[in-house]
Short mmCIF file of C-alpha atoms and ligand atoms in Angstrom, two decimals:
data_model
loop_
_atom_site.label_atom_id
_atom_site.label_comp_id
_atom_site.label_asym_id
_atom_site.label_seq_id
_atom_site.Cartn_x
_atom_site.Cartn_y
_atom_site.Cartn_z
CA MET A 1 0.00 0.00 0.00
CA SER A 2 1.27 3.50 -0.63
CA SER A 3 0.65 6.54 1.51
CA ASP A 4 -1.17 8.09 -1.47
CA MET A 5 -3.67 5.29 -1.18
CA PHE A 6 -4.71 6.76 2.15
CA GLY A 7 -4.58 10.33 0.86
CA LEU A 8 -2.65 11.28 3.95
CA GLY A 9 -0.21 13.91 2.77
CA LEU A 10 1.87 13.19 5.87
CA ASP A 11 4.13 15.98 7.02
CA ARG A 12 7.18 13.93 7.89
CA SER A 13 9.23 16.94 8.83
CA ASN A 14 7.03 17.68 11.81
CA THR A 15 8.72 17.68 15.15
CA HIS A 16 6.55 16.72 18.07
CA LYS A 17 6.86 16.72 21.82
CA THR A 18 7.12 13.42 23.66
CA LEU A 19 3.72 12.22 24.82
CA LEU A 20 4.44 8.78 26.16
CA SER A 21 7.75 7.04 26.69
CA CYS A 22 9.02 3.68 27.90
CA ILE A 23 12.23 3.57 29.86
CA ALA A 24 13.97 0.19 30.17
CA VAL A 25 10.67 -1.69 30.15
CA THR A 26 10.91 -5.43 30.70
CA LYS A 27 8.15 -8.01 30.99
CA ARG A 28 8.69 -11.57 32.11
CA PHE A 29 5.70 -13.93 32.17
CA LYS A 30 5.64 -17.04 34.30
CA SER A 31 5.09 -20.02 32.05
CA GLY A 32 4.82 -23.53 33.46
CA LYS A 33 7.96 -24.08 35.50
CA GLY A 34 9.92 -21.44 33.61
CA SER A 35 9.32 -17.96 32.29
CA VAL A 36 9.12 -16.04 29.03
CA LEU A 37 10.97 -12.78 28.56
CA ALA A 38 8.44 -11.07 26.26
CA VAL A 39 9.85 -7.53 26.47
CA ASP A 40 13.52 -6.99 27.21
CA GLY A 41 14.63 -3.54 28.35
CA ILE A 42 12.87 -1.40 25.77
CA SER A 43 13.13 2.38 25.69
CA PHE A 44 11.36 4.50 23.11
CA ALA A 45 8.92 7.37 22.83
CA VAL A 46 5.71 8.32 21.06
CA ARG A 47 5.30 11.98 20.26
CA ASN A 48 2.24 14.16 20.07
CA GLY A 49 0.37 13.74 16.84
CA GLU A 50 2.68 11.29 15.07
CA VAL A 51 1.97 7.93 13.49
CA ILE A 52 4.56 5.42 14.62
CA ALA A 53 4.58 1.74 13.75
CA LEU A 54 5.81 -1.11 15.90
CA VAL A 55 6.63 -4.01 13.60
CA GLY A 56 8.02 -7.47 14.09
CA GLU A 57 7.10 -11.06 13.48
CA SER A 58 4.67 -13.07 15.58
CA GLY A 59 5.82 -13.52 19.17
CA SER A 60 8.31 -10.64 19.12
CA GLY A 61 6.51 -8.94 22.02
CA LYS A 62 4.52 -6.22 20.24
CA THR A 63 1.21 -6.81 22.02
CA THR A 64 2.89 -7.16 25.40
CA LEU A 65 4.69 -3.84 24.97
CA ALA A 66 1.53 -2.15 23.67
CA LYS A 67 -0.48 -3.35 26.67
CA ILE A 68 2.18 -2.11 29.07
CA MET A 69 2.11 1.29 27.35
CA ALA A 70 -1.68 1.37 27.69
CA ALA A 71 -1.41 0.51 31.41
CA LEU A 72 -3.31 -2.72 30.91
CA ILE A 73 -0.54 -4.89 32.34
CA PRO A 74 2.34 -3.80 34.57
CA PRO A 75 5.96 -4.15 33.49
CA THR A 76 8.24 -6.44 35.49
CA SER A 77 10.76 -3.61 35.60
CA GLY A 78 11.17 -0.20 34.03
CA ASP A 79 8.42 2.36 33.71
CA VAL A 80 6.16 4.17 31.27
CA TYR A 81 5.88 7.94 31.43
CA PHE A 82 2.92 9.91 30.21
CA GLU A 83 3.80 13.56 29.84
CA SER A 84 6.66 12.89 32.27
CA LEU A 85 4.43 11.31 34.93
CA PRO A 86 5.37 7.67 35.63
CA LEU A 87 2.50 5.19 35.44
CA SER A 88 3.87 3.44 38.53
CA SER A 89 3.20 6.45 40.72
CA MET A 90 -0.14 7.52 39.27
CA SER A 91 -3.04 7.91 41.67
CA ARG A 92 -6.43 6.43 40.75
CA LEU A 93 -7.49 9.83 39.51
CA ASP A 94 -4.32 10.19 37.39
CA LEU A 95 -4.95 6.75 35.94
CA MET A 96 -8.53 7.66 35.15
CA ARG A 97 -7.30 10.77 33.30
CA PHE A 98 -4.71 8.63 31.52
CA ARG A 99 -7.42 6.23 30.33
CA LYS A 100 -9.40 9.10 28.93
CA ARG A 101 -6.41 10.28 26.93
CA VAL A 102 -4.88 6.95 25.88
CA GLN A 103 -7.06 4.39 24.15
CA PHE A 104 -6.16 0.83 23.24
CA ILE A 105 -7.61 -1.07 20.29
CA PRO A 106 -7.02 -4.76 21.03
CA GLN A 107 -5.80 -7.40 18.60
CA PHE A 108 -8.63 -9.73 19.63
CA PRO A 109 -11.72 -7.48 19.81
CA ASP A 110 -14.18 -10.21 20.76
CA LEU A 111 -12.72 -10.20 24.27
CA ALA A 112 -13.03 -6.44 24.57
CA LEU A 113 -16.80 -5.99 24.62
CA ASP A 114 -19.25 -7.15 27.27
CA PRO A 115 -21.24 -9.92 25.53
CA THR A 116 -24.39 -8.99 27.48
CA TRP A 117 -24.39 -5.35 26.36
CA TYR A 118 -25.83 -3.77 23.25
CA LEU A 119 -23.14 -2.32 21.03
CA TYR A 120 -24.50 1.18 21.56
CA ASP A 121 -23.92 0.97 25.32
CA SER A 122 -20.41 -0.44 24.90
CA ILE A 123 -19.46 2.52 22.71
CA ALA A 124 -21.24 5.04 24.95
CA GLU A 125 -19.81 3.70 28.21
CA PRO A 126 -16.45 5.55 28.12
CA LEU A 127 -18.30 8.81 27.38
CA ARG A 128 -20.42 8.27 30.48
CA ILE A 129 -17.52 7.18 32.70
CA HIS A 130 -15.50 10.25 31.81
CA GLY A 131 -18.46 12.63 32.09
CA MET A 132 -18.14 13.77 28.51
CA VAL A 133 -21.81 14.12 27.66
CA ASN A 134 -24.55 16.27 29.15
CA SER A 135 -27.54 14.68 27.50
CA ARG A 136 -28.75 11.52 25.79
CA ALA A 137 -29.03 13.46 22.53
CA GLN A 138 -25.37 14.49 22.70
CA GLU A 139 -24.35 10.95 23.54
CA LEU A 140 -26.38 9.58 20.63
CA GLU A 141 -24.78 12.04 18.24
CA ILE A 142 -21.21 11.15 19.26
CA VAL A 143 -21.88 7.40 19.19
CA ARG A 144 -23.60 7.63 15.81
CA ASN A 145 -20.93 9.83 14.24
CA ASN A 146 -18.08 7.61 15.34
CA SER A 147 -19.90 4.39 14.47
CA SER A 148 -21.10 5.41 11.03
CA ARG A 149 -17.56 6.50 10.17
CA PHE A 150 -16.56 2.86 10.59
CA GLY A 151 -19.56 1.53 8.69
CA LEU A 152 -21.81 0.57 11.60
CA SER A 153 -25.52 1.22 11.21
CA ILE A 154 -28.05 2.09 13.90
CA ASP A 155 -29.45 -1.42 13.47
CA GLN A 156 -26.07 -2.93 14.28
CA LEU A 157 -25.72 -0.70 17.35
CA ARG A 158 -28.90 -2.27 18.69
CA ARG A 159 -27.33 -5.74 18.63
CA LYS A 160 -25.15 -7.67 21.06
CA PRO A 161 -21.68 -8.92 20.03
CA ARG A 162 -22.90 -12.48 19.38
CA ASP A 163 -25.22 -11.13 16.67
CA LEU A 164 -22.39 -9.39 14.80
CA SER A 165 -19.55 -10.56 12.61
CA GLY A 166 -15.95 -10.49 13.86
CA GLY A 167 -15.24 -7.56 11.56
CA GLU A 168 -18.23 -5.58 12.85
CA VAL A 169 -17.09 -6.10 16.43
CA GLN A 170 -13.62 -4.92 15.43
CA ARG A 171 -15.07 -1.75 13.91
CA ALA A 172 -17.12 -1.17 17.07
CA VAL A 173 -13.98 -1.39 19.20
CA ILE A 174 -12.27 1.21 16.97
CA ALA A 175 -15.35 3.49 17.15
CA ARG A 176 -15.39 3.15 20.94
CA ALA A 177 -11.71 4.08 21.22
CA LEU A 178 -12.17 7.21 19.10
CA ALA A 179 -15.46 8.37 20.62
CA ILE A 180 -13.77 9.96 23.63
CA ASN A 181 -11.28 11.92 21.51
CA PRO A 182 -8.03 10.53 22.93
CA ASP A 183 -4.57 12.05 22.52
CA LEU A 184 -3.02 8.67 21.80
CA VAL A 185 -4.51 5.60 20.15
CA ILE A 186 -2.56 2.37 20.55
CA ALA A 187 -3.94 0.13 17.83
CA ASP A 188 -2.84 -3.50 18.00
CA GLU A 189 -3.40 -5.05 14.57
CA PRO A 190 -6.65 -3.04 14.39
CA THR A 191 -7.91 -4.58 11.16
CA SER A 192 -6.82 -8.19 11.63
CA MET A 193 -10.38 -9.57 11.46
CA LEU A 194 -11.27 -7.80 8.21
CA ASP A 195 -10.93 -8.81 4.57
CA PRO A 196 -8.28 -6.84 2.60
CA SER A 197 -10.64 -4.34 0.94
CA THR A 198 -12.46 -3.58 4.21
CA GLN A 199 -9.07 -3.39 5.95
CA ALA A 200 -7.97 -0.59 3.63
CA LYS A 201 -11.28 1.24 4.07
CA ILE A 202 -11.22 1.08 7.87
CA MET A 203 -7.53 2.01 8.01
CA ARG A 204 -8.27 5.02 5.84
CA GLN A 205 -11.03 6.09 8.23
CA LEU A 206 -8.72 5.69 11.21
CA LEU A 207 -6.08 7.83 9.47
CA ASP A 208 -8.63 10.44 8.41
CA ALA A 209 -9.68 10.71 12.06
CA HIS A 210 -6.00 11.06 13.00
CA SER A 211 -5.56 13.89 10.47
CA GLU A 212 -8.71 15.69 11.61
CA ARG A 213 -8.23 15.36 15.34
CA GLY A 214 -4.44 15.20 15.64
CA PHE A 215 -4.12 12.26 18.01
CA ALA A 216 -0.92 10.24 18.01
CA LEU A 217 -1.24 6.73 16.64
CA LEU A 218 0.94 3.81 17.66
CA LEU A 219 0.19 1.16 15.10
CA VAL A 220 1.20 -2.38 16.01
CA THR A 221 1.44 -4.51 12.90
CA HIS A 222 3.33 -7.32 11.25
CA ASP A 223 2.42 -5.79 7.87
CA LEU A 224 5.44 -3.80 6.70
CA ASP A 225 3.65 -2.46 3.64
CA LEU A 226 1.01 -0.95 5.88
CA ALA A 227 3.66 0.50 8.20
CA LYS A 228 5.42 2.02 5.20
CA ALA A 229 2.21 3.50 3.85
CA VAL A 230 1.01 5.18 7.01
CA SER A 231 3.76 5.80 9.54
CA GLU A 232 6.33 8.53 10.01
CA ARG A 233 8.62 6.39 12.14
CA ILE A 234 9.14 2.67 12.62
CA CYS A 235 10.46 0.54 15.47
CA VAL A 236 11.44 -3.01 14.55
CA MET A 237 11.05 -5.61 17.31
CA LEU A 238 12.85 -8.91 17.57
CA LYS A 239 12.44 -11.24 20.54
CA GLY A 240 11.49 -8.54 23.00
CA LYS A 241 13.99 -5.94 21.83
CA ILE A 242 13.87 -3.01 19.44
CA VAL A 243 16.70 -3.75 17.00
CA GLU A 244 16.19 -0.83 14.65
CA GLU A 245 14.40 2.49 14.83
CA GLY A 246 14.21 5.41 12.46
CA SER A 247 12.11 7.45 10.09
CA THR A 248 10.05 5.31 7.72
CA ASP A 249 11.87 6.75 4.72
CA GLU A 250 15.27 5.84 6.15
CA ILE A 251 14.29 2.39 7.36
CA PHE A 252 12.95 1.49 3.93
CA SER A 253 15.65 3.16 1.87
CA ASN A 254 18.49 1.86 4.03
CA PRO A 255 17.50 -1.02 6.35
CA MET A 256 20.56 -1.72 8.49
CA HIS A 257 19.68 -4.69 10.64
CA PRO A 258 19.73 -8.07 8.82
CA TYR A 259 16.46 -8.96 10.57
CA THR A 260 14.77 -5.83 9.16
CA ARG A 261 15.98 -6.78 5.69
CA SER A 262 14.59 -10.31 6.10
CA LEU A 263 11.25 -8.91 7.25
CA MET A 264 11.16 -6.72 4.16
CA ARG A 265 11.81 -9.69 1.95
CA GLY A 266 8.83 -11.35 3.62
CA GLU A 267 10.87 -14.23 4.94
CA ILE A 268 9.61 -16.29 7.83
CA ILE A 269 12.43 -15.88 10.21
CA MET A 270 12.66 -16.98 13.76
CA LYS A 271 12.75 -20.56 14.81
CA GLU A 272 13.82 -22.05 18.10
CA ASP A 273 17.44 -23.00 17.88
CA ASP A 274 20.23 -24.13 20.15
CA TRP A 275 22.35 -21.05 19.79
CA GLN A 276 23.17 -19.47 23.07
CA ALA A 277 24.28 -16.32 21.30
CA ALA A 278 23.89 -12.86 22.75
CA CYS A 279 22.05 -11.68 19.65
CA PRO A 280 18.73 -13.52 19.18
CA TYR A 281 19.12 -13.31 15.41
CA TYR A 282 22.50 -15.07 15.38
CA GLY A 283 21.17 -18.45 14.23
CA GLN A 284 19.56 -16.99 11.09
CA CYS A 285 21.96 -14.16 10.37
CA SER A 286 24.08 -14.31 7.26
CA ASP A 287 26.15 -11.32 8.44
CA ARG A 288 27.01 -12.70 11.87
CA LEU A 289 30.35 -12.19 13.57
CA ASP A 290 32.01 -14.14 16.40
CA ARG A 291 31.35 -11.17 18.62
CA CYS A 292 27.57 -11.68 18.28
CA THR A 293 27.77 -14.82 20.42
CA SER A 294 29.31 -13.12 23.41
CA SER A 295 27.69 -9.72 23.75
CA TYR A 296 24.55 -8.05 22.57
CA PRO A 297 25.31 -4.89 20.60
CA PRO A 298 24.54 -1.60 22.28
CA GLU A 299 22.13 0.86 20.75
CA LEU A 300 24.11 2.47 17.98
CA LYS A 301 23.08 5.96 17.02
CA ILE A 302 23.47 6.35 13.27
CA CYS A 303 22.16 9.87 13.13
CA LYS A 304 19.44 11.86 14.83
CA GLU A 305 16.58 9.48 15.68
CA ARG A 306 18.13 6.56 13.84
CA PHE A 307 19.22 3.60 15.95
CA VAL A 308 20.32 0.07 15.24
CA ARG A 309 21.62 -2.79 17.36
CA CYS A 310 24.00 -4.85 15.23
CA TRP A 311 27.73 -5.56 15.62
CA ARG A 312 28.09 -5.73 11.85
CA VAL A 313 26.91 -2.13 11.55
CA ALA A 314 29.07 -1.14 14.52
N1 ATP B 1 0.08 -13.98 29.53
C1 ATP B 1 1.16 -14.60 29.03
N2 ATP B 1 1.74 -15.63 29.68
C2 ATP B 1 2.85 -16.24 29.19
N3 ATP B 1 3.46 -15.87 28.04
C3 ATP B 1 2.92 -14.87 27.34
C4 ATP B 1 1.75 -14.18 27.78
N4 ATP B 1 1.45 -13.22 26.87
C5 ATP B 1 2.39 -13.31 25.90
N5 ATP B 1 3.26 -14.30 26.18
C6 ATP B 1 4.45 -14.69 25.38
O1 ATP B 1 5.22 -13.52 25.16
C7 ATP B 1 5.77 -13.51 23.85
C8 ATP B 1 5.36 -12.25 23.12
O2 ATP B 1 3.93 -12.30 22.90
P1 ATP B 1 3.15 -11.11 22.20
O3 ATP B 1 1.71 -11.47 22.20
O4 ATP B 1 3.53 -9.84 22.87
O5 ATP B 1 3.75 -11.15 20.72
P2 ATP B 1 3.28 -10.39 19.41
O6 ATP B 1 4.50 -9.77 18.82
O7 ATP B 1 2.15 -9.49 19.71
O8 ATP B 1 2.83 -11.59 18.46
P3 ATP B 1 1.63 -11.62 17.34
O9 ATP B 1 2.17 -10.89 16.13
O10 ATP B 1 1.45 -13.08 17.08
O11 ATP B 1 0.42 -10.97 17.90
C9 ATP B 1 5.30 -14.80 23.19
O12 ATP B 1 6.32 -15.76 23.34
C10 ATP B 1 4.08 -15.18 23.99
O13 ATP B 1 3.88 -16.58 24.00
MG1 MG B 2 0.20 -9.39 19.07
#
């Protein structure tokens, strides 16, 4: 997909202030007798009004990181800062304000809506919780505007999730996230349940809303073409780490990490292997060096806002 396809006219020279940042965020899940290190010491920032994509293959830790950033699960260590305030020290009231300003669109929308509620009430609920409407008429207008934008009719709003398709539920979850006018939308594979032509249509609506309202969008996706078409910056994740970060133009014109290049070639990459190397890509890497087995490369700054973690580049 090209950015023209979405008619975005992105201003990639924009500089924005940091809205939300992760500092050394790690998440370890208990799993059976062992544990899984899903996110491994990640630091990066989302700025006001930008579209940034978090890409990586399945299991690289994208959803886990996105949920930590949305304060849905706590990190094992490290912290997330929203406008400089750490999530770990937020009061209930701070957290409530945070939830009004940061919305999460989940990868699996069927788990996100109360199955006993009509769609209308699920979409209206955040407006009520945050005291954003003064009357039923105002509520109806906001719910209708946001729902119709994503192709949901009044008839569909009168149904419960079991009487809707997976794609309709996904659109309802997007409409609900946008209804309260957040400053940041964290969208985790937001169109995964839709067929390709509907995907493009819904993505275009999401981006139109971004252009009109100016919210920042963190798009989690394994689809590099989509990331290229819509984002200003890209972070590439591999096994819980960000291995490359930079402007979309630079990442695509000059991908530096061998893993990024493999992703671009559409290769299926990671498999469990016996390598005990410091770099998780060692087993598959055609550019590997002896050094890659003993120490993980530090974050190498190539130029302003361009980072890569690879001994070969170093
Ligand atoms: N609640 C959990 N308990 C144990 N392990 C988990 C849990 N959630 C995620 N994981 C593991 O953490 C790793 C990262 O998972 P995550 O869902 O963040 O990946 P992802 O990049 O979003 O993948 P996908 O593209 O398939 O959605 C995986 O190995 C996964 O099995
Ligand atoms: Mg995921």
